[in-house]
Coordinates of C-alpha atoms and ligand atoms in Angstrom, one line a residue:
M121 CA -207.5 37.2 -89.9
V122 CA -208.4 34.1 -91.9
D123 CA -211.3 35.8 -93.6
A124 CA -209.1 38.7 -94.6
S125 CA -206.5 36.3 -96.1
R126 CA -209.2 34.5 -98.1
H127 CA -211.2 37.5 -99.3
P128 CA -211.1 37.8 -103.1
N129 CA -210.5 41.6 -103.0
I130 CA -207.8 41.5 -100.4
K131 CA -204.2 40.9 -101.3
L132 CA -202.2 40.2 -98.1
L133 CA -198.5 41.1 -98.4
T134 CA -196.8 39.8 -95.2
Y135 CA -193.1 39.8 -94.4
S136 CA -192.9 42.9 -96.6
E137 CA -191.9 46.5 -96.1
V138 CA -193.1 49.7 -97.7
K139 CA -190.1 51.5 -99.2
E140 CA -191.6 54.4 -101.2
V141 CA -194.9 56.1 -101.7
S142 CA -195.4 58.7 -104.4
G143 CA -198.5 60.2 -106.1
Y144 CA -201.6 61.5 -104.5
I145 CA -205.2 60.8 -103.5
G146 CA -206.7 58.3 -105.9
N147 CA -203.4 57.7 -107.6
F148 CA -200.7 56.5 -105.2
K149 CA -197.8 54.4 -106.3
V150 CA -196.4 52.2 -103.5
K151 CA -193.1 50.3 -103.7
V152 CA -193.0 47.3 -101.4
E153 CA -190.1 45.1 -100.7
K154 CA -191.1 41.5 -100.2
K155 CA -188.4 39.8 -98.1
P156 CA -187.3 36.3 -98.9
R157 CA -188.8 33.6 -96.7
Y158 CA -186.7 31.0 -98.3
V159 CA -189.9 29.0 -98.3
I160 CA -192.2 28.9 -101.3
A161 CA -195.5 30.2 -99.8
E162 CA -197.7 28.4 -102.4
R163 CA -196.2 25.0 -101.5
C164 CA -195.9 25.3 -97.7
T165 CA -198.7 23.6 -95.9
G166 CA -197.7 24.8 -92.5
C167 CA -197.2 21.1 -91.3
G168 CA -194.2 22.1 -89.2
L169 CA -192.0 19.0 -90.0
C170 CA -189.2 21.3 -91.0
A171 CA -189.2 23.0 -87.6
D172 CA -189.3 19.6 -85.8
V173 CA -185.9 18.7 -87.4
C174 CA -184.3 22.1 -87.2
P175 CA -181.4 21.9 -84.7
I176 CA -181.2 25.7 -84.0
E177 CA -183.2 27.4 -81.2
V178 CA -183.3 31.1 -80.7
P179 CA -185.5 33.2 -78.4
N180 CA -189.0 33.6 -79.7
E181 CA -190.0 37.2 -80.2
F182 CA -193.7 36.5 -80.2
E183 CA -193.4 34.9 -76.7
E184 CA -191.5 37.9 -75.4
E185 CA -188.4 35.8 -75.6
L186 CA -189.7 33.6 -72.7
G187 CA -189.5 30.5 -74.9
P188 CA -187.5 29.3 -77.9
R189 CA -188.3 29.0 -81.6
K190 CA -186.5 27.3 -84.4
A191 CA -184.5 28.9 -87.2
I192 CA -187.4 27.9 -89.5
Y193 CA -190.5 29.1 -87.8
V194 CA -194.0 30.7 -87.9
P195 CA -194.5 33.5 -85.3
H196 CA -197.4 31.6 -83.6
G197 CA -199.9 28.8 -84.2
Q198 CA -202.6 31.1 -85.6
A199 CA -200.4 33.1 -87.9
V200 CA -201.9 34.2 -91.2
P201 CA -200.7 33.0 -93.6
L202 CA -199.5 29.8 -91.9
V203 CA -196.3 29.7 -93.9
Y204 CA -192.8 29.0 -92.5
T205 CA -189.9 31.5 -92.8
I206 CA -186.2 30.8 -92.4
D207 CA -184.4 33.2 -90.1
I208 CA -181.3 33.3 -92.4
D209 CA -179.2 35.1 -89.8
N210 CA -179.4 32.1 -87.4
C211 CA -179.7 29.3 -90.0
I212 CA -176.6 27.0 -90.2
K213 CA -177.6 25.6 -93.6
C214 CA -177.7 22.0 -92.5
Y215 CA -180.6 21.5 -95.0
K216 CA -182.4 19.1 -92.6
C217 CA -185.6 21.2 -93.4
V218 CA -185.1 20.4 -97.1
D219 CA -185.2 16.7 -96.4
A220 CA -188.1 16.9 -94.0
C221 CA -190.1 18.9 -96.5
G222 CA -189.7 16.0 -99.0
D223 CA -191.8 16.0 -102.2
L224 CA -193.4 19.3 -101.4
S225 CA -190.0 21.0 -102.1
A226 CA -191.1 24.2 -100.4
I227 CA -187.7 25.2 -99.2
D228 CA -185.8 27.5 -101.6
F229 CA -182.6 29.1 -100.4
S230 CA -182.1 30.9 -103.7
Q231 CA -185.0 33.4 -103.0
Q232 CA -184.0 37.1 -103.2
P233 CA -185.9 40.3 -102.0
E234 CA -188.6 41.2 -104.5
E235 CA -189.8 44.7 -105.3
I236 CA -193.5 45.0 -105.9
E237 CA -195.1 48.2 -107.3
L238 CA -198.8 48.8 -106.4
D239 CA -201.3 51.4 -107.8
V240 CA -203.6 52.3 -105.0
G241 CA -206.3 55.0 -104.5
T242 CA -206.0 55.3 -100.7
I243 CA -203.8 54.1 -97.9
I244 CA -204.7 53.1 -94.3
V245 CA -201.9 53.2 -91.8
A246 CA -202.5 50.6 -89.0
T247 CA -199.0 49.9 -87.8
G248 CA -199.8 49.5 -84.1
F249 CA -197.5 50.2 -81.2
D250 CA -194.6 48.9 -79.2
I251 CA -194.4 48.3 -75.5
F252 CA -192.1 50.4 -73.3
D253 CA -189.0 48.7 -72.1
P254 CA -189.0 49.4 -68.3
T255 CA -185.3 48.7 -67.8
P256 CA -184.5 52.5 -67.4
L257 CA -186.8 52.6 -64.3
E258 CA -184.1 51.2 -62.1
E259 CA -186.2 51.4 -59.0
Y260 CA -188.4 48.5 -60.2
G261 CA -185.5 46.1 -61.0
Y262 CA -186.7 44.9 -64.3
G263 CA -183.9 42.9 -66.0
R264 CA -182.2 42.6 -62.6
Y265 CA -184.7 40.6 -60.6
E266 CA -185.9 37.4 -62.3
N267 CA -189.4 37.6 -61.0
V268 CA -190.2 41.1 -62.2
L269 CA -191.9 40.8 -65.6
T270 CA -193.9 43.0 -67.8
T271 CA -197.6 42.4 -68.0
L272 CA -197.3 41.3 -71.6
E273 CA -194.7 38.7 -70.6
L274 CA -197.0 37.6 -67.8
E275 CA -199.8 37.3 -70.3
R276 CA -197.7 35.0 -72.5
L277 CA -197.0 32.8 -69.5
H278 CA -200.6 32.2 -68.6
D279 CA -201.7 31.9 -72.3
S280 CA -202.6 28.3 -73.2
G281 CA -200.7 28.8 -76.4
G282 CA -197.7 30.3 -74.6
P283 CA -194.3 28.9 -73.7
T284 CA -195.5 27.3 -70.5
V285 CA -198.8 26.1 -72.0
G286 CA -200.8 28.3 -69.7
Q287 CA -199.0 27.7 -66.5
L288 CA -198.0 30.8 -64.6
I289 CA -194.6 30.0 -63.2
R290 CA -192.1 32.3 -61.7
P291 CA -188.8 32.3 -63.6
S292 CA -186.6 31.9 -60.6
D293 CA -187.9 28.5 -59.5
N294 CA -190.6 27.4 -62.0
K295 CA -193.2 27.4 -59.3
V296 CA -196.7 28.9 -59.4
P297 CA -196.4 32.2 -57.3
K298 CA -198.7 32.4 -54.3
S299 CA -198.8 36.2 -54.5
L300 CA -198.5 38.6 -57.3
A301 CA -198.6 42.4 -57.6
F302 CA -199.3 44.5 -60.7
V303 CA -197.8 48.0 -60.9
Q304 CA -199.7 50.4 -63.1
C305 CA -198.6 53.3 -65.2
V306 CA -195.0 52.1 -65.7
G307 CA -193.5 54.6 -68.1
S308 CA -197.0 56.3 -68.6
R309 CA -198.1 59.5 -66.9
D310 CA -194.5 59.9 -65.9
T311 CA -192.7 63.2 -66.9
R312 CA -189.4 61.3 -67.2
F313 CA -190.7 59.1 -69.9
M314 CA -194.2 59.3 -71.5
E315 CA -196.5 62.0 -70.2
Y316 CA -199.7 60.5 -71.7
C317 CA -202.0 57.9 -70.3
S318 CA -201.7 54.7 -72.3
G319 CA -205.5 54.3 -71.9
F320 CA -205.9 50.5 -71.9
C321 CA -203.5 49.4 -69.2
C322 CA -206.1 49.6 -66.3
M323 CA -208.4 47.3 -68.1
Y324 CA -205.8 44.8 -69.3
T325 CA -204.3 44.6 -65.9
I326 CA -207.7 43.9 -64.4
K327 CA -208.4 41.4 -67.1
N328 CA -205.1 39.5 -66.3
A329 CA -205.8 39.8 -62.6
L330 CA -209.3 38.3 -63.0
L331 CA -208.1 35.5 -65.3
L332 CA -205.4 34.5 -62.8
K333 CA -207.8 34.7 -59.9
M334 CA -210.1 32.3 -61.8
M335 CA -207.2 30.0 -62.5
Y336 CA -205.6 30.2 -59.1
P337 CA -208.3 31.2 -56.6
D338 CA -205.8 31.2 -53.6
M339 CA -203.4 33.5 -55.3
D340 CA -203.0 36.8 -53.4
I341 CA -203.3 39.5 -56.1
S342 CA -202.7 43.3 -55.6
I343 CA -202.8 46.1 -58.0
F344 CA -200.8 49.3 -57.3
Y345 CA -202.5 52.2 -59.2
M346 CA -202.6 56.0 -59.5
D347 CA -206.3 56.1 -60.4
I348 CA -208.4 53.5 -62.2
R349 CA -209.6 54.8 -65.6
A350 CA -212.5 52.7 -66.7
P351 CA -214.6 54.9 -69.0
G352 CA -215.7 52.3 -71.6
K353 CA -219.0 50.4 -71.7
G354 CA -219.1 47.8 -68.9
Y355 CA -215.6 48.7 -67.8
E356 CA -216.6 50.1 -64.3
E357 CA -218.6 46.9 -63.7
F358 CA -215.6 44.8 -64.7
Y359 CA -213.5 46.8 -62.2
Q360 CA -216.0 46.2 -59.5
R361 CA -216.1 42.5 -60.3
A362 CA -212.4 42.3 -59.7
R363 CA -212.7 44.0 -56.3
N364 CA -215.6 41.7 -55.4
M365 CA -213.4 38.7 -56.3
G366 CA -210.9 39.8 -53.7
I367 CA -208.3 41.5 -55.8
R368 CA -206.6 44.2 -53.6
F369 CA -206.3 47.7 -55.1
I370 CA -203.7 49.9 -53.5
Q371 CA -203.7 53.5 -54.6
G372 CA -200.1 54.6 -54.8
R373 CA -197.2 54.4 -57.3
P374 CA -194.5 52.2 -55.8
A375 CA -191.3 54.0 -55.0
R376 CA -189.0 51.0 -55.0
I377 CA -188.9 47.2 -55.4
T378 CA -186.2 45.2 -53.8
E379 CA -185.4 41.4 -53.9
D380 CA -184.6 38.9 -51.2
P381 CA -181.5 37.3 -52.7
V382 CA -182.4 33.9 -51.1
T383 CA -186.1 33.5 -51.7
K384 CA -186.2 35.8 -54.7
N385 CA -189.3 37.3 -53.3
L386 CA -189.9 40.9 -53.9
F387 CA -190.6 43.8 -51.5
I388 CA -192.7 46.7 -52.8
E389 CA -192.5 50.0 -51.0
A390 CA -195.2 52.5 -51.7
E391 CA -197.4 55.1 -50.1
D392 CA -201.1 54.1 -49.8
I393 CA -202.8 57.4 -50.6
A394 CA -206.2 56.1 -49.4
L395 CA -204.7 55.3 -45.9
G396 CA -202.2 58.1 -46.0
Q397 CA -199.3 55.9 -44.8
P398 CA -196.4 53.9 -46.3
V399 CA -196.9 50.3 -47.1
E400 CA -194.5 47.5 -47.8
L401 CA -195.8 44.3 -49.5
E402 CA -193.9 41.1 -50.0
V403 CA -194.9 39.2 -53.1
E404 CA -193.5 36.3 -55.1
M405 CA -193.9 38.0 -58.4
V406 CA -194.3 41.5 -59.9
S407 CA -195.9 42.4 -63.2
L408 CA -195.3 45.9 -64.6
S409 CA -198.0 47.3 -66.8
T410 CA -195.9 49.3 -69.2
A411 CA -196.7 52.2 -71.5
A412 CA -197.7 51.9 -75.1
V413 CA -195.1 53.7 -77.2
P414 CA -194.8 54.5 -80.9
R415 CA -193.2 51.8 -83.1
E416 CA -189.5 52.1 -83.6
D417 CA -189.9 52.8 -87.4
V418 CA -192.6 55.4 -86.9
A419 CA -190.4 58.4 -88.1
E420 CA -189.2 56.6 -91.2
L421 CA -192.6 55.5 -92.3
G422 CA -194.1 58.9 -91.5
Q423 CA -191.6 60.5 -93.9
I424 CA -192.4 58.0 -96.6
L425 CA -196.1 58.7 -96.3
T426 CA -195.6 62.5 -95.6
I427 CA -197.7 62.4 -92.4
S428 CA -196.7 64.2 -89.3
R429 CA -196.4 63.0 -85.7
D430 CA -197.7 64.5 -82.4
P431 CA -195.4 65.3 -79.5
S432 CA -195.8 61.7 -78.2
G433 CA -194.5 60.4 -81.5
F434 CA -197.7 58.8 -82.7
Y435 CA -199.2 59.8 -86.1
R436 CA -201.2 63.0 -86.0
E437 CA -204.7 63.1 -87.2
S438 CA -205.8 65.9 -89.5
H439 CA -208.1 67.4 -86.8
P440 CA -208.6 65.9 -83.3
K441 CA -212.4 66.4 -83.4
L442 CA -213.5 66.9 -86.9
K443 CA -211.2 64.6 -88.9
P444 CA -209.9 62.1 -86.4
I445 CA -209.3 59.4 -89.0
D446 CA -207.7 61.5 -91.7
T447 CA -204.1 62.6 -91.9
A448 CA -202.7 65.8 -93.4
T449 CA -202.1 63.9 -96.6
E450 CA -205.3 63.5 -98.4
G451 CA -206.2 59.9 -99.1
V452 CA -204.1 58.6 -96.2
F453 CA -206.0 57.4 -93.1
L454 CA -205.2 56.2 -89.6
A455 CA -206.5 53.2 -87.8
G456 CA -205.8 51.9 -84.3
A457 CA -202.8 52.6 -82.1
A458 CA -200.7 54.1 -84.9
Q459 CA -202.6 57.3 -84.0
G460 CA -202.2 56.8 -80.2
P461 CA -202.8 54.1 -77.6
K462 CA -206.3 52.7 -77.6
D463 CA -208.1 49.5 -76.6
I464 CA -209.5 46.9 -78.9
P465 CA -213.1 48.3 -79.2
A466 CA -211.7 51.7 -80.2
C467 CA -209.3 50.1 -82.7
V468 CA -212.2 48.2 -84.3
A469 CA -214.4 51.3 -84.5
Q470 CA -211.6 53.4 -86.0
G471 CA -210.6 50.6 -88.4
S472 CA -214.2 50.5 -89.7
A473 CA -214.3 54.3 -89.9
A474 CA -211.0 54.3 -91.9
A475 CA -212.4 51.7 -94.3
A476 CA -215.5 53.9 -94.8
R477 CA -213.4 57.0 -95.4
A478 CA -211.3 55.1 -97.9
A479 CA -214.5 53.7 -99.6
R480 CA -215.8 57.2 -100.2
I481 CA -212.8 57.9 -102.4
L482 CA -212.6 54.6 -104.1
S483 CA -216.3 54.6 -105.1
V484 CA -216.1 57.8 -107.2
D485 CA -214.4 58.5 -110.5
E486 CA -213.5 62.1 -109.7
W487 CA -212.4 63.9 -106.6
T488 CA -212.7 67.6 -105.9
I489 CA -209.8 69.4 -104.2
E490 CA -209.6 72.8 -102.6
P491 CA -208.7 75.5 -105.1
I492 CA -206.4 77.4 -102.7
V493 CA -203.3 75.8 -104.0
A494 CA -199.9 77.4 -104.8
Y495 CA -199.0 78.5 -108.3
V496 CA -195.5 79.2 -109.8
W497 CA -194.9 82.2 -112.1
S498 CA -192.4 80.4 -114.4
D499 CA -191.0 83.6 -115.8
R500 CA -190.1 84.8 -112.3
C501 CA -188.7 81.6 -110.8
I502 CA -184.9 81.7 -110.8
N503 CA -184.5 78.0 -110.4
A504 CA -184.4 77.8 -114.2
T505 CA -181.0 79.6 -114.3
K506 CA -179.7 79.4 -110.7
K507 CA -180.0 76.8 -108.0
C508 CA -182.7 77.9 -105.5
G509 CA -185.2 75.2 -104.5
I510 CA -186.3 77.0 -101.3
C511 CA -190.0 76.3 -102.1
E512 CA -189.3 72.6 -102.4
K513 CA -187.5 72.5 -99.1
V514 CA -190.2 74.2 -97.1
C515 CA -193.2 72.3 -98.6
P516 CA -194.3 69.8 -96.0
Y517 CA -196.2 67.7 -98.5
G518 CA -193.6 67.2 -101.2
A519 CA -195.9 69.0 -103.6
I520 CA -193.2 71.1 -105.2
V521 CA -190.4 69.9 -107.5
A522 CA -187.5 72.2 -108.2
E523 CA -185.5 70.4 -110.8
P524 CA -182.2 72.1 -111.7
G525 CA -182.5 74.2 -114.8
K526 CA -186.3 74.3 -114.7
P527 CA -188.7 76.6 -113.0
S528 CA -190.3 74.9 -109.9
R529 CA -193.5 73.0 -110.4
V530 CA -196.4 72.5 -108.0
N531 CA -198.5 69.4 -108.1
P532 CA -201.9 70.9 -107.2
V533 CA -203.3 67.7 -105.9
L534 CA -200.6 67.3 -103.3
C535 CA -200.6 71.0 -102.4
H536 CA -202.7 71.7 -99.2
G537 CA -202.5 75.5 -99.5
C538 CA -200.6 76.4 -96.4
G539 CA -198.8 79.2 -98.4
C540 CA -195.4 78.6 -96.8
C541 CA -193.7 78.4 -100.1
V542 CA -195.3 81.7 -101.2
A543 CA -194.1 83.5 -98.1
E544 CA -190.6 82.0 -98.2
C545 CA -189.9 82.6 -102.0
P546 CA -187.4 85.5 -102.1
H547 CA -188.2 86.1 -105.8
N548 CA -192.0 86.6 -105.7
A549 CA -192.3 83.6 -108.0
I550 CA -195.1 81.8 -106.2
T551 CA -198.5 82.8 -105.3
Q552 CA -201.5 81.1 -103.6
M553 CA -204.8 81.1 -105.4
H554 CA -207.4 83.2 -103.4
F555 CA -204.6 84.4 -101.0
T556 CA -202.5 86.3 -103.5
D557 CA -200.0 89.0 -102.3
A558 CA -202.2 91.6 -104.1
Q559 CA -205.3 90.4 -102.4
I560 CA -203.7 90.4 -98.9
L561 CA -202.0 93.7 -99.6
A562 CA -205.3 95.3 -100.6
Q563 CA -206.8 94.2 -97.3
I564 CA -203.8 95.7 -95.4
H565 CA -204.3 99.0 -97.2
A566 CA -208.0 99.1 -96.7
L567 CA -207.8 98.2 -93.0
L568 CA -205.2 100.8 -92.3
A569 CA -206.7 103.5 -94.5
E570 CA -207.8 105.6 -91.5
K571 CA -205.9 106.4 -88.3
P572 CA -203.6 103.5 -88.7
E573 CA -201.6 104.5 -85.6
E574 CA -204.7 103.7 -83.5
K575 CA -205.1 100.2 -85.0
I576 CA -203.9 96.7 -84.2
L577 CA -203.6 94.7 -87.4
A578 CA -204.0 91.0 -86.6
F579 CA -202.9 88.3 -89.0
M580 CA -204.6 85.1 -88.2
C581 CA -204.6 81.5 -89.4
H582 CA -207.8 80.0 -90.6
W583 CA -207.9 77.0 -88.3
C584 CA -207.0 78.3 -84.9
S585 CA -206.4 81.9 -84.2
S586 CA -209.2 83.2 -86.5
M587 CA -211.5 80.6 -84.9
G588 CA -210.3 81.8 -81.5
A589 CA -211.3 85.4 -82.6
D590 CA -214.7 84.0 -83.7
N591 CA -215.0 82.2 -80.4
A592 CA -214.4 85.5 -78.5
G593 CA -217.2 87.0 -80.5
T594 CA -219.8 84.2 -80.1
S595 CA -218.9 83.9 -76.4
H596 CA -219.5 87.7 -76.0
F597 CA -216.0 88.3 -74.6
E598 CA -215.4 92.1 -74.7
Y599 CA -212.3 93.5 -76.1
P600 CA -211.4 97.0 -77.5
P601 CA -212.6 97.8 -81.0
S602 CA -209.1 98.8 -82.3
S603 CA -208.2 95.5 -83.9
R604 CA -208.6 94.5 -87.5
G605 CA -208.1 91.0 -88.7
I606 CA -206.7 89.4 -91.9
R607 CA -207.2 85.6 -92.2
V608 CA -204.9 83.4 -94.2
M609 CA -204.9 79.6 -94.2
C610 CA -201.8 79.1 -92.0
S611 CA -199.4 81.3 -90.1
A612 CA -196.9 80.1 -92.6
R613 CA -198.6 82.3 -95.2
Q614 CA -198.0 85.4 -93.1
D615 CA -195.2 86.9 -95.2
Q616 CA -192.7 89.1 -93.3
D617 CA -193.3 91.9 -95.9
F618 CA -197.0 92.0 -94.9
I619 CA -195.8 93.0 -91.4
Y620 CA -193.3 95.5 -92.7
E621 CA -195.9 96.9 -95.0
A622 CA -198.4 97.4 -92.1
F623 CA -195.8 99.4 -90.2
R624 CA -194.9 101.4 -93.4
L625 CA -198.5 102.3 -93.6
G626 CA -198.4 103.5 -90.0
A627 CA -200.0 100.7 -88.1
G628 CA -199.9 101.1 -84.3
M629 CA -199.5 97.4 -83.5
V630 CA -199.2 94.2 -85.4
L631 CA -200.2 90.7 -84.2
A632 CA -199.0 87.6 -86.0
S633 CA -200.9 84.6 -84.8
G634 CA -201.7 81.0 -85.6
C635 CA -202.2 77.6 -84.0
H636 CA -200.2 76.2 -81.1
P637 CA -197.2 74.2 -82.6
Q638 CA -198.9 70.8 -82.2
D639 CA -202.2 72.0 -83.7
C640 CA -201.0 73.5 -87.0
H641 CA -202.9 71.8 -89.8
Y642 CA -200.0 71.9 -92.2
I643 CA -197.3 69.8 -90.5
T644 CA -194.5 72.3 -90.2
G645 CA -196.3 75.5 -91.2
Q646 CA -196.3 77.0 -87.7
Q647 CA -192.6 76.1 -87.2
H648 CA -191.6 78.0 -90.3
A649 CA -193.7 80.9 -89.3
A650 CA -192.3 81.0 -85.8
K651 CA -188.7 81.2 -87.1
R652 CA -189.7 83.9 -89.6
F653 CA -191.4 86.0 -86.9
D654 CA -188.3 85.8 -84.7
K655 CA -186.3 87.4 -87.5
V656 CA -189.0 90.0 -88.1
A657 CA -189.0 91.0 -84.4
K658 CA -185.3 91.6 -84.5
T659 CA -185.4 93.6 -87.8
L660 CA -188.2 95.8 -86.5
E661 CA -186.2 96.5 -83.4
R662 CA -183.2 97.5 -85.5
M663 CA -185.4 99.8 -87.4
G664 CA -186.4 101.6 -84.2
I665 CA -189.9 100.1 -83.8
S666 CA -190.6 99.3 -80.1
P667 CA -190.5 95.6 -79.6
E668 CA -194.0 95.5 -77.9
R669 CA -195.6 96.8 -81.1
F670 CA -195.1 93.5 -82.8
R671 CA -196.5 90.5 -80.9
V672 CA -196.7 86.8 -81.8
E673 CA -199.3 84.6 -80.2
W674 CA -200.4 81.0 -80.7
I675 CA -204.2 80.8 -80.0
S676 CA -206.4 77.7 -80.4
A677 CA -209.9 77.7 -81.7
A678 CA -211.2 77.3 -78.2
E679 CA -209.2 80.1 -76.7
G680 CA -211.6 83.0 -77.4
A681 CA -210.8 84.4 -73.9
K682 CA -207.1 84.4 -74.8
Y683 CA -207.7 86.2 -78.1
A684 CA -209.7 88.9 -76.2
R685 CA -207.1 89.2 -73.5
V686 CA -204.2 89.6 -76.1
I687 CA -206.1 92.3 -78.0
A688 CA -206.9 94.1 -74.7
E689 CA -203.3 94.0 -73.6
M690 CA -202.1 95.2 -77.0
D691 CA -204.6 98.0 -76.9
A692 CA -203.4 99.1 -73.5
T693 CA -199.8 99.1 -74.7
L694 CA -200.9 101.1 -77.8
R695 CA -202.4 103.7 -75.5
S696 CA -199.5 103.8 -73.1
L697 CA -197.1 104.4 -76.0
G698 CA -199.2 107.1 -77.4
V699 CA -200.0 108.2 -80.9
E700 CA -197.1 110.7 -81.1
R701 CA -194.4 108.2 -80.3
I702 CA -195.9 105.6 -82.7
K703 CA -195.9 108.2 -85.5
A704 CA -192.3 109.2 -84.7
E705 CA -191.1 105.6 -84.7
N706 CA -192.9 104.9 -88.0
E707 CA -191.4 108.0 -89.5
K708 CA -187.9 107.0 -88.5
A709 CA -188.3 103.5 -89.9
R710 CA -190.0 104.6 -93.1
P711 CA -186.9 104.8 -95.3
L712 CA -186.0 101.2 -94.5
L713 CA -189.5 100.1 -94.8
E714 CA -189.8 101.9 -98.2
K715 CA -186.9 99.8 -99.5
R716 CA -189.0 96.7 -98.9
L717 CA -191.6 98.2 -101.2
R718 CA -189.3 97.6 -104.2
R719 CA -190.2 94.0 -104.1
W720 CA -193.9 94.7 -104.4
R721 CA -193.4 97.3 -107.2
E722 CA -191.7 94.6 -109.4
M723 CA -194.9 92.6 -109.3
P724 CA -197.4 94.2 -111.7
E725 CA -200.4 92.7 -109.9
V726 CA -199.2 94.1 -106.6
A727 CA -197.9 97.4 -108.0
E728 CA -201.5 98.0 -109.2
V729 CA -202.8 97.8 -105.6
L730 CA -200.0 100.2 -104.4
S731 CA -200.5 102.8 -107.1
A732 CA -204.2 102.8 -106.8
D733 CA -203.7 103.4 -103.1
E734 CA -201.2 106.1 -103.7
R735 CA -203.4 107.8 -106.3
E736 CA -206.1 108.0 -103.7
G737 CA -203.5 109.6 -101.4
Ligands
FES948 FE1 -202.8 77.5 -87.9 FE2 -200.8 76.5 -89.4 S1 -202.9 76.1 -89.6 S2 -200.7 77.9 -87.8

């Protein structure tokens, strides 16, 4: 920490908040609000004389509120920078700190918030995590029983820099407990709260248990656990060391903790899975190893940075296996628990990787982007005359600006090429390079040129369902040869009119497919597609097309077997419906489907595809 603060190329902005981020890879503009400390950082020597004379004491957040701090304070002794801050909400303006500071004159009550604007090439998000508050788990009595603490609170108590100078004492009587039980997975792996495993709790519980065993060899220590997860280097040996030192491991999640109102001792009721019988243990203190949860401001910051979150609420990486450090916004990287709970070695490794990814960008003068970006036909965009702005609303990257009175504009550097805006534009005013309507339409026409009623036309996204189809092939999963595939970047590009056009041309079945919701590479692409496909299904039914002829499936890159199964099922349905019925349905729906053609005919580049096709009969 000290090295970082002294490094000539590192500017540390503490007590500051990111307010706005604009721009793109290599060229971000970041607005930061520097909050007033009411202490001039350059003059403060961190001597602490001001805090000595301050008459106000409030709970110390760094000590998990187990000890006090003054209204002028540093979070902890090793804080970087070691500069005091006045907690203005609690300060009574007695100005004793001003007198104590003397000639240094570092106190300045006139300070105001300051806005700083930075030009940066890349951004690394390393915002960490919060700890789950176990109060809602009423069965454990946290907040009701004085001697039930979280493991982070317990750690502050036996830390030599903590509020009790390293003495583990129980809050009810300030005595060192003779017995202590840890409860694992509090809030984690619990469908009522967080379903995920917080990953590091097993090892940090064992670390605390070992430290306490070394400090207090006679202390009776038990750990209630579901299963010990010790996959890191040397972790299993560490676990075995704890067992050998006499720490008791009981496999079972406690059902209830109760308190003896006189002694304040605690009774833990659990089922010992190994013994297959209920156990009750009396201890003087309980420590709850709570889940790691996303930070409170995670949604707000995610919006500022245009990065998405996974179902657990942590920031989502661009790809879990191939781009685990990148986010969907190019030039923004993730490090540490901002991405998900992880232990210190993993955070250090990811931090180094993020720095290396950022250095790749900073070390070159030019950066190449994918050419599959969206493009606005200014003469077709109605935003110049009427308020529209649909494209701006659906773009998950903020790459489109629809200013009133002007045609929409795409910033090609911010555009990731999902194609959602293209599919959603009701005026055919946007196209996507290399995935134009004309190109996709030409594919639909070519694939349905012969015996369309015997074909299954499958629209697939590049990242998941088309990879799933690939996986089916490379894994030699057999499926009927009736399917024909069209790949676009995201299911969001699968325009409703592609599906209608396929049926107009007589397709037997149509499959719209993409990634599972949490896997979509374009933040909200899959969500837009899912809504659109719901509407399409209803419209087709109204047109008289059997509902089973249009199917929507979310298939991951690893689900080759699923892709093969879906096609086999669709093929079986196709056969059971029979060619005659399919033809009859298509014929009945034709007039309505023809109407949709009008849209294509207004577009010269698409009309060309249609008329060439019609010429050929
Ligand atoms: Fe597959 Fe969006 S990338 S659905």
